[in-house]
Amino acid sequence: MMPLPFIRLMILLVSTTTPMLHAGESSAPMAETLRVAAVQLRSTRGIDANVDRMIQHMQHLSEEGVQVAVFPECAVTGYFEDEATEATAEQLASACRTAGIAAIVGTPSRDGEALYNSAVVIDSKGNVIERYHKVQLAEPWPTPGDHLSVFSIEGVPCSIIICHDERYPELVRLPVLAGARVIFYLSHESGIRQERKIDPYRAQIQARAVENSVYVVHANAPANDDLSGSHGQSRIIDPIGTILEEASMFDEESVRATLDLSLASAGNALRSVTRGPLSEWWREGIRQVRIIEAPHDSSTEDH
């Protein structure tokens, strides 16, 4: 495996802040690459039809060697105050297991009385390993989320934000300080009629990548022919802020890239902890990040 001495050194400098930072001392180094796809899906209120199309995408992408498929905000239901059942998550998890692909799926989800705007993270073995709830809301119906997280996908530490979250740099910086090297960004942004917002949307998410020296994989919904919906331009951004791939505004399509993780140093983020007057403040913030342990796989045990 590729040596990561710089990353390990920087991690050790902040290793007292959160359990994930001990990953630098692990015997299992981070994977060298990750093949990802951002799927620009046009969803309707037909949940079953949406899920069927998502499963088709996962099957095709897996055949192409994609390891992680990322779908937009509220992809399961469309961008409505509708609810998906637990059976829907189980259906998607089964599809991930069958195809051998991980998926990040936008969907409303309920926990007791609270309805969240969520992203469900499913690994390639069909385990639901995280349910992230959008923290900073632009819509009236959800309950705001209460946690940030770092989780491992195919041996790569990752985190996630949803749409309006992108305007809050700390929602990316803190998970990166806790170990994340790839950020998944799910959105259903403003439509084309709000043209003045389109360039700032791109600039904001490029900033999240470069200010943290990590990859961003962004799945957005496309525009509709009547100019409703979002505005497409799903994209994959590298750690210096360069757009590697970007989709059109109207088409349903997937953009793909193989991420070279040696470039995801998190250097700009980690310098926040080692330099300047805010180092202790950042260390305290890292403690708020939830570290998701990888599911136990009994098949890897020695007998």
PDB file of C-alpha atoms in Angstrom:
ATOM      1  CA  MET A   1       0.000   0.000   0.000  1.00  0.00           C
ATOM      2  CA  MET A   2       1.057   3.588  -0.566  1.00  0.00           C
ATOM      3  CA  PRO A   3       2.835   5.187   2.429  1.00  0.00           C
ATOM      4  CA  LEU A   4       1.058   8.184   3.935  1.00  0.00           C
ATOM      5  CA  PRO A   5       3.707   9.619   6.302  1.00  0.00           C
ATOM      6  CA  PHE A   6       2.536  13.202   6.055  1.00  0.00           C
ATOM      7  CA  ILE A   7      -1.067  12.354   6.815  1.00  0.00           C
ATOM      8  CA  ARG A   8      -0.042  10.091   9.695  1.00  0.00           C
ATOM      9  CA  LEU A   9       2.228  12.744  11.181  1.00  0.00           C
ATOM     10  CA  MET A  10      -0.491  15.364  11.092  1.00  0.00           C
ATOM     11  CA  ILE A  11      -3.019  12.939  12.518  1.00  0.00           C
ATOM     12  CA  LEU A  12      -0.737  12.082  15.422  1.00  0.00           C
ATOM     13  CA  LEU A  13      -0.357  15.778  16.214  1.00  0.00           C
ATOM     14  CA  VAL A  14      -4.080  15.929  16.991  1.00  0.00           C
ATOM     15  CA  SER A  15      -4.569  12.360  18.204  1.00  0.00           C
ATOM     16  CA  THR A  16      -5.839  13.363  21.634  1.00  0.00           C
ATOM     17  CA  THR A  17      -9.030  14.853  20.243  1.00  0.00           C
ATOM     18  CA  THR A  18     -11.099  11.985  18.867  1.00  0.00           C
ATOM     19  CA  PRO A  19     -10.933   8.211  18.433  1.00  0.00           C
ATOM     20  CA  MET A  20     -10.849   8.431  14.629  1.00  0.00           C
ATOM     21  CA  LEU A  21      -7.503  10.178  14.752  1.00  0.00           C
ATOM     22  CA  HIS A  22      -5.904   6.976  16.012  1.00  0.00           C
ATOM     23  CA  ALA A  23      -6.541   5.628  12.520  1.00  0.00           C
ATOM     24  CA  GLY A  24      -3.116   6.926  11.583  1.00  0.00           C
ATOM     25  CA  GLU A  25      -1.644   4.190  13.778  1.00  0.00           C
ATOM     26  CA  SER A  26      -3.834   1.438  12.324  1.00  0.00           C
ATOM     27  CA  SER A  27      -2.411  -1.661  10.643  1.00  0.00           C
ATOM     28  CA  ALA A  28      -4.970  -1.185   7.837  1.00  0.00           C
ATOM     29  CA  PRO A  29      -3.873   1.837   5.738  1.00  0.00           C
ATOM     30  CA  MET A  30      -6.312   3.877   3.692  1.00  0.00           C
ATOM     31  CA  ALA A  31      -7.076   2.570   0.215  1.00  0.00           C
ATOM     32  CA  GLU A  32      -5.028   4.134  -2.583  1.00  0.00           C
ATOM     33  CA  THR A  33      -7.973   4.932  -4.880  1.00  0.00           C
ATOM     34  CA  LEU A  34     -11.756   5.094  -4.846  1.00  0.00           C
ATOM     35  CA  ARG A  35     -13.925   4.885  -7.969  1.00  0.00           C
ATOM     36  CA  VAL A  36     -17.022   7.072  -7.512  1.00  0.00           C
ATOM     37  CA  ALA A  37     -20.056   8.211  -9.503  1.00  0.00           C
ATOM     38  CA  ALA A  38     -22.430  11.117  -8.888  1.00  0.00           C
ATOM     39  CA  VAL A  39     -25.825  10.183 -10.332  1.00  0.00           C
ATOM     40  CA  GLN A  40     -27.897  13.153 -11.517  1.00  0.00           C
ATOM     41  CA  LEU A  41     -31.326  11.579 -11.024  1.00  0.00           C
ATOM     42  CA  ARG A  42     -34.693  13.200 -11.799  1.00  0.00           C
ATOM     43  CA  SER A  43     -37.055  11.861  -9.118  1.00  0.00           C
ATOM     44  CA  THR A  44     -40.859  11.958  -9.040  1.00  0.00           C
ATOM     45  CA  ARG A  45     -43.403  11.301  -6.306  1.00  0.00           C
ATOM     46  CA  GLY A  46     -43.426   7.662  -7.392  1.00  0.00           C
ATOM     47  CA  ILE A  47     -41.156   6.169  -4.734  1.00  0.00           C
ATOM     48  CA  ASP A  48     -41.171   2.649  -6.178  1.00  0.00           C
ATOM     49  CA  ALA A  49     -40.224   3.936  -9.618  1.00  0.00           C
ATOM     50  CA  ASN A  50     -37.472   6.113  -8.162  1.00  0.00           C
ATOM     51  CA  VAL A  51     -36.005   3.188  -6.230  1.00  0.00           C
ATOM     52  CA  ASP A  52     -36.173   0.888  -9.252  1.00  0.00           C
ATOM     53  CA  ARG A  53     -34.215   3.398 -11.337  1.00  0.00           C
ATOM     54  CA  MET A  54     -31.653   3.883  -8.576  1.00  0.00           C
ATOM     55  CA  ILE A  55     -31.109   0.128  -8.411  1.00  0.00           C
ATOM     56  CA  GLN A  56     -30.635   0.016 -12.190  1.00  0.00           C
ATOM     57  CA  HIS A  57     -28.004   2.733 -11.922  1.00  0.00           C
ATOM     58  CA  MET A  58     -26.206   0.839  -9.157  1.00  0.00           C
ATOM     59  CA  GLN A  59     -26.152  -2.361 -11.188  1.00  0.00           C
ATOM     60  CA  HIS A  60     -24.760  -0.646 -14.292  1.00  0.00           C
ATOM     61  CA  LEU A  61     -22.203   1.387 -12.364  1.00  0.00           C
ATOM     62  CA  SER A  62     -20.987  -1.673 -10.490  1.00  0.00           C
ATOM     63  CA  GLU A  63     -20.403  -3.431 -13.817  1.00  0.00           C
ATOM     64  CA  GLU A  64     -18.211  -0.463 -14.803  1.00  0.00           C
ATOM     65  CA  GLY A  65     -16.092  -0.801 -11.674  1.00  0.00           C
ATOM     66  CA  VAL A  66     -17.658   2.035  -9.672  1.00  0.00           C
ATOM     67  CA  GLN A  67     -17.361   1.424  -5.933  1.00  0.00           C
ATOM     68  CA  VAL A  68     -19.653   4.189  -4.615  1.00  0.00           C
ATOM     69  CA  ALA A  69     -22.799   5.622  -6.257  1.00  0.00           C
ATOM     70  CA  VAL A  70     -24.050   8.964  -4.900  1.00  0.00           C
ATOM     71  CA  PHE A  71     -27.646  10.140  -5.420  1.00  0.00           C
ATOM     72  CA  PRO A  72     -29.198  13.606  -4.846  1.00  0.00           C
ATOM     73  CA  GLU A  73     -31.008  15.033  -1.850  1.00  0.00           C
ATOM     74  CA  CYS A  74     -34.451  13.393  -1.440  1.00  0.00           C
ATOM     75  CA  ALA A  75     -33.769  11.130  -4.417  1.00  0.00           C
ATOM     76  CA  VAL A  76     -36.041   8.397  -3.029  1.00  0.00           C
ATOM     77  CA  THR A  77     -39.154  10.571  -2.715  1.00  0.00           C
ATOM     78  CA  GLY A  78     -38.483  13.579  -4.894  1.00  0.00           C
ATOM     79  CA  TYR A  79     -37.986  16.921  -3.138  1.00  0.00           C
ATOM     80  CA  PHE A  80     -41.284  16.734  -1.261  1.00  0.00           C
ATOM     81  CA  GLU A  81     -42.408  16.257   2.308  1.00  0.00           C
ATOM     82  CA  ASP A  82     -43.072  12.595   1.619  1.00  0.00           C
ATOM     83  CA  GLU A  83     -41.789   9.662   3.631  1.00  0.00           C
ATOM     84  CA  ALA A  84     -39.987   6.511   2.633  1.00  0.00           C
ATOM     85  CA  THR A  85     -40.484   3.375   4.706  1.00  0.00           C
ATOM     86  CA  GLU A  86     -37.807   1.254   6.305  1.00  0.00           C
ATOM     87  CA  ALA A  87     -38.598  -1.367   3.682  1.00  0.00           C
ATOM     88  CA  THR A  88     -37.268   1.064   1.059  1.00  0.00           C
ATOM     89  CA  ALA A  89     -33.917   1.285   2.825  1.00  0.00           C
ATOM     90  CA  GLU A  90     -33.843  -2.498   3.068  1.00  0.00           C
ATOM     91  CA  GLN A  91     -34.555  -2.788  -0.661  1.00  0.00           C
ATOM     92  CA  LEU A  92     -31.679  -0.444  -1.492  1.00  0.00           C
ATOM     93  CA  ALA A  93     -29.382  -2.243   0.942  1.00  0.00           C
ATOM     94  CA  SER A  94     -30.203  -5.559  -0.706  1.00  0.00           C
ATOM     95  CA  ALA A  95     -29.401  -4.050  -4.110  1.00  0.00           C
ATOM     96  CA  CYS A  96     -26.023  -2.805  -2.839  1.00  0.00           C
ATOM     97  CA  ARG A  97     -25.221  -6.271  -1.509  1.00  0.00           C
ATOM     98  CA  THR A  98     -26.235  -7.964  -4.768  1.00  0.00           C
ATOM     99  CA  ALA A  99     -24.327  -5.523  -6.984  1.00  0.00           C
ATOM    100  CA  GLY A 100     -21.357  -5.198  -4.638  1.00  0.00           C
ATOM    101  CA  ILE A 101     -21.499  -1.404  -4.625  1.00  0.00           C
ATOM    102  CA  ALA A 102     -21.825   1.196  -1.875  1.00  0.00           C
ATOM    103  CA  ALA A 103     -24.466   3.937  -2.153  1.00  0.00           C
ATOM    104  CA  ILE A 104     -25.181   7.329  -0.596  1.00  0.00           C
ATOM    105  CA  VAL A 105     -28.916   7.988  -0.931  1.00  0.00           C
ATOM    106  CA  GLY A 106     -30.918  11.109  -0.149  1.00  0.00           C
ATOM    107  CA  THR A 107     -34.283  10.438   1.514  1.00  0.00           C
ATOM    108  CA  PRO A 108     -36.572  11.794   4.224  1.00  0.00           C
ATOM    109  CA  SER A 109     -36.439   9.541   7.271  1.00  0.00           C
ATOM    110  CA  ARG A 110     -38.324   9.401  10.540  1.00  0.00           C
ATOM    111  CA  ASP A 111     -37.068   8.751  14.053  1.00  0.00           C
ATOM    112  CA  GLY A 112     -40.009   8.770  16.459  1.00  0.00           C
ATOM    113  CA  GLU A 113     -41.869  12.041  15.936  1.00  0.00           C
ATOM    114  CA  ALA A 114     -38.983  13.721  14.117  1.00  0.00           C
ATOM    115  CA  LEU A 115     -38.877  13.804  10.310  1.00  0.00           C
ATOM    116  CA  TYR A 116     -35.393  14.443   8.902  1.00  0.00           C
ATOM    117  CA  ASN A 117     -33.933  15.314   5.531  1.00  0.00           C
ATOM    118  CA  SER A 118     -31.383  12.504   5.500  1.00  0.00           C
ATOM    119  CA  ALA A 119     -28.666  10.690   3.641  1.00  0.00           C
ATOM    120  CA  VAL A 120     -28.489   6.936   4.120  1.00  0.00           C
ATOM    121  CA  VAL A 121     -25.026   5.417   3.726  1.00  0.00           C
ATOM    122  CA  ILE A 122     -24.979   1.770   2.633  1.00  0.00           C
ATOM    123  CA  ASP A 123     -21.770  -0.202   2.187  1.00  0.00           C
ATOM    124  CA  SER A 124     -21.109  -2.766  -0.549  1.00  0.00           C
ATOM    125  CA  LYS A 125     -22.165  -5.615   1.764  1.00  0.00           C
ATOM    126  CA  GLY A 126     -25.602  -4.088   2.282  1.00  0.00           C
ATOM    127  CA  ASN A 127     -24.990  -2.651   5.751  1.00  0.00           C
ATOM    128  CA  VAL A 128     -26.662   0.675   6.566  1.00  0.00           C
ATOM    129  CA  ILE A 129     -23.732   2.276   8.357  1.00  0.00           C
ATOM    130  CA  GLU A 130     -24.931   5.860   8.789  1.00  0.00           C
ATOM    131  CA  ARG A 131     -28.008   8.076   8.602  1.00  0.00           C
ATOM    132  CA  TYR A 132     -26.874  11.668   8.413  1.00  0.00           C
ATOM    133  CA  HIS A 133     -29.551  14.339   8.938  1.00  0.00           C
ATOM    134  CA  LYS A 134     -29.233  17.758   7.286  1.00  0.00           C
ATOM    135  CA  VAL A 135     -28.137  20.249   9.932  1.00  0.00           C
ATOM    136  CA  GLN A 136     -28.707  23.645   8.310  1.00  0.00           C
ATOM    137  CA  LEU A 137     -32.184  23.736   6.778  1.00  0.00           C
ATOM    138  CA  ALA A 138     -33.602  25.820   3.922  1.00  0.00           C
ATOM    139  CA  GLU A 139     -36.986  24.016   3.922  1.00  0.00           C
ATOM    140  CA  PRO A 140     -39.650  24.135   6.675  1.00  0.00           C
ATOM    141  CA  TRP A 141     -40.589  20.478   7.080  1.00  0.00           C
ATOM    142  CA  PRO A 142     -37.584  18.646   8.565  1.00  0.00           C
ATOM    143  CA  THR A 143     -36.155  18.600  12.054  1.00  0.00           C
ATOM    144  CA  PRO A 144     -32.530  19.791  11.984  1.00  0.00           C
ATOM    145  CA  GLY A 145     -29.889  17.122  12.430  1.00  0.00           C
ATOM    146  CA  ASP A 146     -27.762  16.979  15.558  1.00  0.00           C
ATOM    147  CA  HIS A 147     -24.510  15.294  14.531  1.00  0.00           C
ATOM    148  CA  LEU A 148     -21.578  15.199  12.145  1.00  0.00           C
ATOM    149  CA  SER A 149     -19.874  11.927  11.327  1.00  0.00           C
ATOM    150  CA  VAL A 150     -16.933  10.098   9.793  1.00  0.00           C
ATOM    151  CA  PHE A 151     -17.464   6.631   8.334  1.00  0.00           C
ATOM    152  CA  SER A 152     -15.421   4.244   6.201  1.00  0.00           C
ATOM    153  CA  ILE A 153     -16.439   3.323   2.642  1.00  0.00           C
ATOM    154  CA  GLU A 154     -14.240   0.769   0.861  1.00  0.00           C
ATOM    155  CA  GLY A 155     -11.408   1.539   3.267  1.00  0.00           C
ATOM    156  CA  VAL A 156     -11.669   5.328   2.861  1.00  0.00           C
ATOM    157  CA  PRO A 157     -12.747   7.673   5.700  1.00  0.00           C
ATOM    158  CA  CYS A 158     -15.610   9.859   4.434  1.00  0.00           C
ATOM    159  CA  SER A 159     -18.228  12.341   5.588  1.00  0.00           C
ATOM    160  CA  ILE A 160     -21.358  13.941   4.197  1.00  0.00           C
ATOM    161  CA  ILE A 161     -23.328  17.189   3.938  1.00  0.00           C
ATOM    162  CA  ILE A 162     -26.711  18.009   2.366  1.00  0.00           C
ATOM    163  CA  CYS A 163     -27.505  21.086   0.237  1.00  0.00           C
ATOM    164  CA  HIS A 164     -27.732  24.211   2.473  1.00  0.00           C
ATOM    165  CA  ASP A 165     -25.068  22.669   4.731  1.00  0.00           C
ATOM    166  CA  GLU A 166     -22.460  23.680   2.122  1.00  0.00           C
ATOM    167  CA  ARG A 167     -22.690  27.297   3.262  1.00  0.00           C
ATOM    168  CA  TYR A 168     -21.304  26.368   6.692  1.00  0.00           C
ATOM    169  CA  PRO A 169     -17.578  25.562   6.403  1.00  0.00           C
ATOM    170  CA  GLU A 170     -17.336  23.987   9.847  1.00  0.00           C
ATOM    171  CA  LEU A 171     -19.661  21.159   8.786  1.00  0.00           C
ATOM    172  CA  VAL A 172     -16.873  19.968   6.482  1.00  0.00           C
ATOM    173  CA  ARG A 173     -13.787  21.159   8.383  1.00  0.00           C
ATOM    174  CA  LEU A 174     -14.596  19.274  11.597  1.00  0.00           C
ATOM    175  CA  PRO A 175     -15.156  15.850   9.956  1.00  0.00           C
ATOM    176  CA  VAL A 176     -11.978  16.360   7.929  1.00  0.00           C
ATOM    177  CA  LEU A 177     -10.048  17.081  11.125  1.00  0.00           C
ATOM    178  CA  ALA A 178     -11.574  13.876  12.494  1.00  0.00           C
ATOM    179  CA  GLY A 179     -10.196  11.884   9.563  1.00  0.00           C
ATOM    180  CA  ALA A 180     -12.477  12.278   6.506  1.00  0.00           C
ATOM    181  CA  ARG A 181     -10.756  12.504   3.116  1.00  0.00           C
ATOM    182  CA  VAL A 182     -13.798  12.360   0.795  1.00  0.00           C
ATOM    183  CA  ILE A 183     -16.924  14.490   1.310  1.00  0.00           C
ATOM    184  CA  PHE A 184     -20.203  13.407  -0.274  1.00  0.00           C
ATOM    185  CA  TYR A 185     -22.496  16.339  -1.018  1.00  0.00           C
ATOM    186  CA  LEU A 186     -26.171  15.684  -1.840  1.00  0.00           C
ATOM    187  CA  SER A 187     -28.334  18.549  -3.049  1.00  0.00           C
ATOM    188  CA  HIS A 188     -31.487  19.786  -4.710  1.00  0.00           C
ATOM    189  CA  GLU A 189     -30.377  23.358  -5.252  1.00  0.00           C
ATOM    190  CA  SER A 190     -32.298  26.353  -6.594  1.00  0.00           C
ATOM    191  CA  GLY A 191     -33.738  26.188 -10.099  1.00  0.00           C
ATOM    192  CA  ILE A 192     -32.461  27.859 -13.244  1.00  0.00           C
ATOM    193  CA  ARG A 193     -34.836  30.817 -12.827  1.00  0.00           C
ATOM    194  CA  GLN A 194     -32.648  31.851  -9.861  1.00  0.00           C
ATOM    195  CA  GLU A 195     -29.667  32.160 -12.170  1.00  0.00           C
ATOM    196  CA  ARG A 196     -27.768  34.465  -9.812  1.00  0.00           C
ATOM    197  CA  LYS A 197     -27.269  31.545  -7.414  1.00  0.00           C
ATOM    198  CA  ILE A 198     -25.717  29.078  -9.853  1.00  0.00           C
ATOM    199  CA  ASP A 199     -22.142  30.390  -9.887  1.00  0.00           C
ATOM    200  CA  PRO A 200     -22.047  30.827  -6.095  1.00  0.00           C
ATOM    201  CA  TYR A 201     -23.221  27.225  -5.630  1.00  0.00           C
ATOM    202  CA  ARG A 202     -20.230  26.012  -7.637  1.00  0.00           C
ATOM    203  CA  ALA A 203     -17.806  28.376  -5.895  1.00  0.00           C
ATOM    204  CA  GLN A 204     -18.967  27.397  -2.421  1.00  0.00           C
ATOM    205  CA  ILE A 205     -18.477  23.676  -2.870  1.00  0.00           C
ATOM    206  CA  GLN A 206     -15.131  24.182  -4.619  1.00  0.00           C
ATOM    207  CA  ALA A 207     -14.084  26.197  -1.576  1.00  0.00           C
ATOM    208  CA  ARG A 208     -15.042  23.339   0.759  1.00  0.00           C
ATOM    209  CA  ALA A 209     -12.695  21.061  -1.209  1.00  0.00           C
ATOM    210  CA  VAL A 210      -9.668  23.345  -1.439  1.00  0.00           C
ATOM    211  CA  GLU A 211      -9.850  24.830   2.058  1.00  0.00           C
ATOM    212  CA  ASN A 212      -9.719  21.287   3.442  1.00  0.00           C
ATOM    213  CA  SER A 213      -7.551  19.549   0.791  1.00  0.00           C
ATOM    214  CA  VAL A 214     -10.096  16.761   0.219  1.00  0.00           C
ATOM    215  CA  TYR A 215     -12.285  15.414  -2.592  1.00  0.00           C
ATOM    216  CA  VAL A 216     -15.962  16.371  -2.924  1.00  0.00           C
ATOM    217  CA  VAL A 217     -18.438  14.149  -4.791  1.00  0.00           C
ATOM    218  CA  HIS A 218     -21.597  16.151  -5.503  1.00  0.00           C
ATOM    219  CA  ALA A 219     -24.908  14.692  -6.729  1.00  0.00           C
ATOM    220  CA  ASN A 220     -27.571  17.271  -7.633  1.00  0.00           C
ATOM    221  CA  ALA A 221     -30.989  16.930  -9.286  1.00  0.00           C
ATOM    222  CA  PRO A 222     -31.314  18.149 -12.901  1.00  0.00           C
ATOM    223  CA  ALA A 223     -33.553  20.925 -14.184  1.00  0.00           C
ATOM    224  CA  ASN A 224     -36.920  20.029 -15.685  1.00  0.00           C
ATOM    225  CA  ASP A 225     -38.022  21.166 -19.141  1.00  0.00           C
ATOM    226  CA  ASP A 226     -40.370  23.735 -17.571  1.00  0.00           C
ATOM    227  CA  LEU A 227     -37.385  25.147 -15.611  1.00  0.00           C
ATOM    228  CA  SER A 228     -38.641  23.772 -12.309  1.00  0.00           C
ATOM    229  CA  GLY A 229     -36.522  21.421 -10.233  1.00  0.00           C
ATOM    230  CA  SER A 230     -32.861  22.111  -9.573  1.00  0.00           C
ATOM    231  CA  HIS A 231     -30.099  22.990 -12.067  1.00  0.00           C
ATOM    232  CA  GLY A 232     -27.979  19.853 -12.445  1.00  0.00           C
ATOM    233  CA  GLN A 233     -24.200  20.292 -12.713  1.00  0.00           C
ATOM    234  CA  SER A 234     -23.401  17.355 -10.470  1.00  0.00           C
ATOM    235  CA  ARG A 235     -19.636  17.300 -10.135  1.00  0.00           C
ATOM    236  CA  ILE A 236     -16.501  15.730  -8.715  1.00  0.00           C
ATOM    237  CA  ILE A 237     -13.915  18.152  -7.280  1.00  0.00           C
ATOM    238  CA  ASP A 238     -10.316  17.414  -6.394  1.00  0.00           C
ATOM    239  CA  PRO A 239      -8.395  18.621  -3.296  1.00  0.00           C
ATOM    240  CA  ILE A 240      -7.087  21.780  -4.997  1.00  0.00           C
ATOM    241  CA  GLY A 241     -10.593  22.780  -6.068  1.00  0.00           C
ATOM    242  CA  THR A 242     -10.388  21.649  -9.699  1.00  0.00           C
ATOM    243  CA  ILE A 243     -13.611  20.244 -11.183  1.00  0.00           C
ATOM    244  CA  LEU A 244     -12.664  16.843 -12.580  1.00  0.00           C
ATOM    245  CA  GLU A 245     -16.082  16.109 -14.083  1.00  0.00           C
ATOM    246  CA  GLU A 246     -19.321  18.096 -14.261  1.00  0.00           C
ATOM    247  CA  ALA A 247     -22.744  17.128 -15.613  1.00  0.00           C
ATOM    248  CA  SER A 248     -25.095  19.204 -17.748  1.00  0.00           C
ATOM    249  CA  MET A 249     -28.033  21.175 -16.353  1.00  0.00           C
ATOM    250  CA  PHE A 250     -30.974  19.241 -17.824  1.00  0.00           C
ATOM    251  CA  ASP A 251     -29.839  15.694 -18.540  1.00  0.00           C
ATOM    252  CA  GLU A 252     -30.055  12.660 -16.303  1.00  0.00           C
ATOM    253  CA  GLU A 253     -26.508  11.355 -16.313  1.00  0.00           C
ATOM    254  CA  SER A 254     -23.664  10.128 -14.141  1.00  0.00           C
ATOM    255  CA  VAL A 255     -20.223  11.644 -13.741  1.00  0.00           C
ATOM    256  CA  ARG A 256     -17.424   9.318 -12.706  1.00  0.00           C
ATOM    257  CA  ALA A 257     -13.840   9.584 -11.481  1.00  0.00           C
ATOM    258  CA  THR A 258     -11.169   7.513  -9.816  1.00  0.00           C
ATOM    259  CA  LEU A 259      -9.957   9.445  -6.784  1.00  0.00           C
ATOM    260  CA  ASP A 260      -6.211   9.346  -6.104  1.00  0.00           C
ATOM    261  CA  LEU A 261      -6.273   9.464  -2.327  1.00  0.00           C
ATOM    262  CA  SER A 262      -2.594  10.348  -2.021  1.00  0.00           C
ATOM    263  CA  LEU A 263      -3.722  13.851  -3.050  1.00  0.00           C
ATOM    264  CA  ALA A 264      -6.315  14.099  -0.249  1.00  0.00           C
ATOM    265  CA  SER A 265      -3.828  15.199   2.395  1.00  0.00           C
ATOM    266  CA  ALA A 266      -6.255  17.343   4.437  1.00  0.00           C
ATOM    267  CA  GLY A 267      -3.254  19.626   4.800  1.00  0.00           C
ATOM    268  CA  ASN A 268      -5.112  22.950   4.781  1.00  0.00           C
ATOM    269  CA  ALA A 269      -7.512  21.680   7.424  1.00  0.00           C
ATOM    270  CA  LEU A 270      -4.863  20.117   9.642  1.00  0.00           C
ATOM    271  CA  ARG A 271      -2.841  23.328   9.753  1.00  0.00           C
ATOM    272  CA  SER A 272      -5.788  24.871  11.600  1.00  0.00           C
ATOM    273  CA  VAL A 273      -4.916  22.607  14.525  1.00  0.00           C
ATOM    274  CA  THR A 274      -1.151  23.050  14.431  1.00  0.00           C
ATOM    275  CA  ARG A 275      -0.931  26.802  13.725  1.00  0.00           C
ATOM    276  CA  GLY A 276      -2.626  29.939  14.910  1.00  0.00           C
ATOM    277  CA  PRO A 277      -4.709  30.947  17.927  1.00  0.00           C
ATOM    278  CA  LEU A 278      -7.713  28.680  17.231  1.00  0.00           C
ATOM    279  CA  SER A 279      -6.019  25.281  17.607  1.00  0.00           C
ATOM    280  CA  GLU A 280      -7.645  24.453  20.938  1.00  0.00           C
ATOM    281  CA  TRP A 281     -11.006  25.643  19.659  1.00  0.00           C
ATOM    282  CA  TRP A 282     -10.763  23.250  16.694  1.00  0.00           C
ATOM    283  CA  ARG A 283      -9.652  20.398  18.972  1.00  0.00           C
ATOM    284  CA  GLU A 284     -12.750  20.892  21.069  1.00  0.00           C
ATOM    285  CA  GLY A 285     -14.931  20.911  17.957  1.00  0.00           C
ATOM    286  CA  ILE A 286     -13.517  17.601  16.731  1.00  0.00           C
ATOM    287  CA  ARG A 287     -14.896  15.945  19.849  1.00  0.00           C
ATOM    288  CA  GLN A 288     -18.386  16.632  18.517  1.00  0.00           C
ATOM    289  CA  VAL A 289     -17.848  14.439  15.426  1.00  0.00           C
ATOM    290  CA  ARG A 290     -19.427  10.988  15.606  1.00  0.00           C
ATOM    291  CA  ILE A 291     -17.068   8.214  14.535  1.00  0.00           C
ATOM    292  CA  ILE A 292     -18.918   5.345  12.850  1.00  0.00           C
ATOM    293  CA  GLU A 293     -17.193   2.022  13.399  1.00  0.00           C
ATOM    294  CA  ALA A 294     -17.111  -0.346  10.434  1.00  0.00           C
ATOM    295  CA  PRO A 295     -19.583  -3.248  10.759  1.00  0.00           C
ATOM    296  CA  HIS A 296     -18.051  -6.429  12.119  1.00  0.00           C
ATOM    297  CA  ASP A 297     -17.401  -8.955   9.349  1.00  0.00           C
ATOM    298  CA  SER A 298     -17.140 -12.452  10.782  1.00  0.00           C
ATOM    299  CA  SER A 299     -15.860 -13.761   7.430  1.00  0.00           C
ATOM    300  CA  THR A 300     -12.500 -12.086   8.046  1.00  0.00           C
ATOM    301  CA  GLU A 301     -11.855 -13.829  11.367  1.00  0.00           C
ATOM    302  CA  ASP A 302      -9.169 -16.464  11.698  1.00  0.00           C
ATOM    303  CA  HIS A 303     -10.507 -19.891  12.574  1.00  0.00           C
TER     304      HIS A 303
END
